[in-house]
PDB file of C-alpha atoms and ligand atoms in Angstrom:
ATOM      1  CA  UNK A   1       0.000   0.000   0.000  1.00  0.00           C
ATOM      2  CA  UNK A   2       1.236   3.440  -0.879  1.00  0.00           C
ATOM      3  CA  UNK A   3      -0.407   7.040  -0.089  1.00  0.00           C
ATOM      4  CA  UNK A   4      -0.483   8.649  -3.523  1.00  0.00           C
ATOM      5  CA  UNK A   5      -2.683  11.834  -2.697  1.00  0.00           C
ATOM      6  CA  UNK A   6      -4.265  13.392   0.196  1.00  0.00           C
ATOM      7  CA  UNK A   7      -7.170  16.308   0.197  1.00  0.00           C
ATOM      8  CA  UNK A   8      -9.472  18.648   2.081  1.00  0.00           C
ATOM      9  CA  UNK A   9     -12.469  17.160  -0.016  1.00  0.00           C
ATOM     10  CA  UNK A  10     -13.988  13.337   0.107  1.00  0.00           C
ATOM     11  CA  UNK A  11     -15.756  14.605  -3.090  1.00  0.00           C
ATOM     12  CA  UNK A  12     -12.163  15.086  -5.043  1.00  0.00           C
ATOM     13  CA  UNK A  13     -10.710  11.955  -3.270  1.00  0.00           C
ATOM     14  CA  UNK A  14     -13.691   9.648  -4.479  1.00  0.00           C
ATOM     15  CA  UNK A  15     -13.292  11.195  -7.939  1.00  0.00           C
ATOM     16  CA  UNK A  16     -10.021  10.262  -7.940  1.00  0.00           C
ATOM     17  CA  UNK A  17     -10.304   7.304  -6.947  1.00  0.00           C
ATOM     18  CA  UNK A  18     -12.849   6.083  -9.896  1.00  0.00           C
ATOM     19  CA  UNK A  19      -9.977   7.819 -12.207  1.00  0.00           C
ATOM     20  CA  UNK A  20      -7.195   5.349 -11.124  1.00  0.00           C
ATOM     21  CA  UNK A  21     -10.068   2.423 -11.098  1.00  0.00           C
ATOM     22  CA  UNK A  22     -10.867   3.184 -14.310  1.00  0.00           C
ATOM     23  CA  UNK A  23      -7.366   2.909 -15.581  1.00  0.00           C
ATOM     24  CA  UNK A  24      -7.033  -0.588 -13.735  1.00  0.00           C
ATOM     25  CA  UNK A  25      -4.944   0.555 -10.549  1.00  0.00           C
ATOM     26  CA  UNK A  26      -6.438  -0.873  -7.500  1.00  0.00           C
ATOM     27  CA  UNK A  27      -6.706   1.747  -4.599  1.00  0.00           C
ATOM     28  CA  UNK A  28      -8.825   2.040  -0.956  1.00  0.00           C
ATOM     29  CA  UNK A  29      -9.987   5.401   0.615  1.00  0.00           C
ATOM     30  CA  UNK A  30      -8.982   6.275   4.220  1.00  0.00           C
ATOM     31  CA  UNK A  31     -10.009   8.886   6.790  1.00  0.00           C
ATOM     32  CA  UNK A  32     -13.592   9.407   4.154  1.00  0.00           C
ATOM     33  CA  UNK A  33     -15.302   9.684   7.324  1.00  0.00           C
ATOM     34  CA  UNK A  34     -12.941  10.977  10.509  1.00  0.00           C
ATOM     35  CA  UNK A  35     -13.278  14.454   9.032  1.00  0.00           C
ATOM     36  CA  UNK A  36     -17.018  14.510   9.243  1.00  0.00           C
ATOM     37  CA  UNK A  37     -17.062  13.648  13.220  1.00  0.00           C
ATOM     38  CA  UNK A  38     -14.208  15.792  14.164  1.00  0.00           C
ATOM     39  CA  UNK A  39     -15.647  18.930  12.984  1.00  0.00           C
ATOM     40  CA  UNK A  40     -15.068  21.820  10.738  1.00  0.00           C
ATOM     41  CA  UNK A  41     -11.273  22.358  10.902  1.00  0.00           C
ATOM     42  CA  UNK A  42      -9.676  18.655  10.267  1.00  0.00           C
ATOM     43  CA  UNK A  43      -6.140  18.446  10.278  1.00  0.00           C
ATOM     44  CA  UNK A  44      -4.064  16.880   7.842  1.00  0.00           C
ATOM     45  CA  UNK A  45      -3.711  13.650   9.393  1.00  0.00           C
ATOM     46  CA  UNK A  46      -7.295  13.173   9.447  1.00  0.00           C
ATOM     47  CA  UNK A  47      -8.007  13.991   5.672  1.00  0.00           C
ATOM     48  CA  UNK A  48      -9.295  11.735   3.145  1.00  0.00           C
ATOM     49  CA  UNK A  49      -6.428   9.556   1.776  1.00  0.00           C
ATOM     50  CA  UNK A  50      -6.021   8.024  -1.523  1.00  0.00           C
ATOM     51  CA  UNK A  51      -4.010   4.905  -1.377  1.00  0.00           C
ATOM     52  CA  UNK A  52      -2.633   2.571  -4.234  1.00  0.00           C
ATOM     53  CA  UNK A  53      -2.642  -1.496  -3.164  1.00  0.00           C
ATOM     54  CA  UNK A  54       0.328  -1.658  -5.335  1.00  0.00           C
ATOM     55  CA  UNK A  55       3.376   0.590  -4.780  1.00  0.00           C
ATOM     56  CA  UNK A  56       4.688  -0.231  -8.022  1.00  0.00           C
ATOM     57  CA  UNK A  57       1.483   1.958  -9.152  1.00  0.00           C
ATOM     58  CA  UNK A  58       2.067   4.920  -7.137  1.00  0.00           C
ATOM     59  CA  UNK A  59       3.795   6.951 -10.067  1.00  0.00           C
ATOM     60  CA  UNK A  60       1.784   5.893 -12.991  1.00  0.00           C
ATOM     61  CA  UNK A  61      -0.926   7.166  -9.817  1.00  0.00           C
ATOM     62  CA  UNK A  62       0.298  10.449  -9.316  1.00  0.00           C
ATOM     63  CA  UNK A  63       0.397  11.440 -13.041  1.00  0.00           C
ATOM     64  CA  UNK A  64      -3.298  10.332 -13.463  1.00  0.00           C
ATOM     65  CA  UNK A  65      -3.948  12.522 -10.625  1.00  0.00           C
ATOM     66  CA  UNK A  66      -2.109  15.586 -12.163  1.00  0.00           C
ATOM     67  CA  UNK A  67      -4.130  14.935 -15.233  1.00  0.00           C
ATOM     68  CA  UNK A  68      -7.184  14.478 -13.556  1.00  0.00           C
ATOM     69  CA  UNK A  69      -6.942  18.069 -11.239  1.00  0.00           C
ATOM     70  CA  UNK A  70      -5.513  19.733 -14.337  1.00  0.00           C
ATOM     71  CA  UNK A  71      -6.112  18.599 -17.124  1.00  0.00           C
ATOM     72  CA  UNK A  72      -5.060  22.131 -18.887  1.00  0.00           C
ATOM     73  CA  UNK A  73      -1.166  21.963 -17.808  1.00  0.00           C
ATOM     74  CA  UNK A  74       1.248  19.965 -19.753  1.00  0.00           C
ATOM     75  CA  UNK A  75      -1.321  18.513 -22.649  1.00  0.00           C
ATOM     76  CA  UNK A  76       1.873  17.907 -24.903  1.00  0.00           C
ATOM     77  CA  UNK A  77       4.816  15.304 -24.318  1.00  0.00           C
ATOM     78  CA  UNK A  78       7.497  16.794 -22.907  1.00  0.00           C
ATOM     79  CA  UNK A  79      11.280  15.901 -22.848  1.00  0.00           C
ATOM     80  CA  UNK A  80      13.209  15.696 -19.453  1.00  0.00           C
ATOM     81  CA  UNK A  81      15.263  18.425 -18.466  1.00  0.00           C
ATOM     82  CA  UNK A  82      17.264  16.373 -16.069  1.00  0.00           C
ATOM     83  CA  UNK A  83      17.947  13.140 -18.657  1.00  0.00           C
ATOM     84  CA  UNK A  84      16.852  13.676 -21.522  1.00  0.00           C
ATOM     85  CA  UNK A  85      14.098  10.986 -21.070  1.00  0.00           C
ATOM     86  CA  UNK A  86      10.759  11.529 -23.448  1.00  0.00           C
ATOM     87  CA  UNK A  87       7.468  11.881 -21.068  1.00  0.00           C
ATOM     88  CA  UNK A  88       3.672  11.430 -21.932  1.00  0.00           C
ATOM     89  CA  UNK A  89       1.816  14.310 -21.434  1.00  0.00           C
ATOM     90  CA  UNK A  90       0.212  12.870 -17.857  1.00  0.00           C
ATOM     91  CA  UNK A  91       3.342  12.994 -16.221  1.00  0.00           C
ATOM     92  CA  UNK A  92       4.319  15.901 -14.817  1.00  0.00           C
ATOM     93  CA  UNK A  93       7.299  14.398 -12.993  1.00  0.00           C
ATOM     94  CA  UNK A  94      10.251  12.202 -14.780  1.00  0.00           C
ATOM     95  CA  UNK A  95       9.756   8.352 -14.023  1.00  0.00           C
ATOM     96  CA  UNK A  96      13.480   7.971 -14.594  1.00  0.00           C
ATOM     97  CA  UNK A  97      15.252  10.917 -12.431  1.00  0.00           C
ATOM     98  CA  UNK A  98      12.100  12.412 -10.533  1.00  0.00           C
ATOM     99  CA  UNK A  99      12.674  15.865 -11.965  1.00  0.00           C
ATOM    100  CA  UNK A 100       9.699  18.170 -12.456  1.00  0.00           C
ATOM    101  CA  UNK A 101       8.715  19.001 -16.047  1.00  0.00           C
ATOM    102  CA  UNK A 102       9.887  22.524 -16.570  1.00  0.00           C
ATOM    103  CA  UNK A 103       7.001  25.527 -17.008  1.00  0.00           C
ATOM    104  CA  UNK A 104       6.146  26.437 -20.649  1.00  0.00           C
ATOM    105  CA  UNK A 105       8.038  29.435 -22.083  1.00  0.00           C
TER     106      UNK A 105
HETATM  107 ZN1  LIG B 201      14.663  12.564 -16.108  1.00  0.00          ZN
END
């Protein structure tokens, strides 16, 4: 198990959620209801969690998830500044050195 995203909102987690489901990744929701009984102010800890069963999913997870919250940024393939290593368009973070795609000119 591996925590891929955390947020304020069960609505967003839960939308998530059916986004990596739909692309076959298997994942659980935690804390969908601890924020709900402790009030109006939840702290981190206690927000909604989006884990993946499979950690070998988490990064193909994360670049869904950038996709999914904005799916504006970074609609072209991009080429690594860090490697040199050619990236689809969902990632917005290199699979082979971790560095961040670079902002558009
Ligand atoms: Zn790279």
């Amino acid at each position: 198990m591996r925590k891929v995203y955390t947020a304020e909102s069960v609505v967003e987690i839960a939308h998530l959620r059916n986004v990596l489901e739909s692309e076959g990744i298997a994942c659980e929701v935690r804390n969908d209801r601890l924020g709900s009984v402790l009030g109006e102010i939840p702290f981190l800890e206690c927000w909604p969690q989006l884990w993946v069963r499979r950690p070998g999913d988490a990064l193909r997870a994360r670049g869904l998830i950038d996709a999914a919250l904005c799916p504006a940024a970074g609609a072209e393939a991009w080429q690594c500044p860090g490697c040199g290593e050619h990236l689809e368009a969902q990632f917005a973070q290199c699979w082979r050195c971790a560095a961040q795609q670079e902002p558009a000119p």
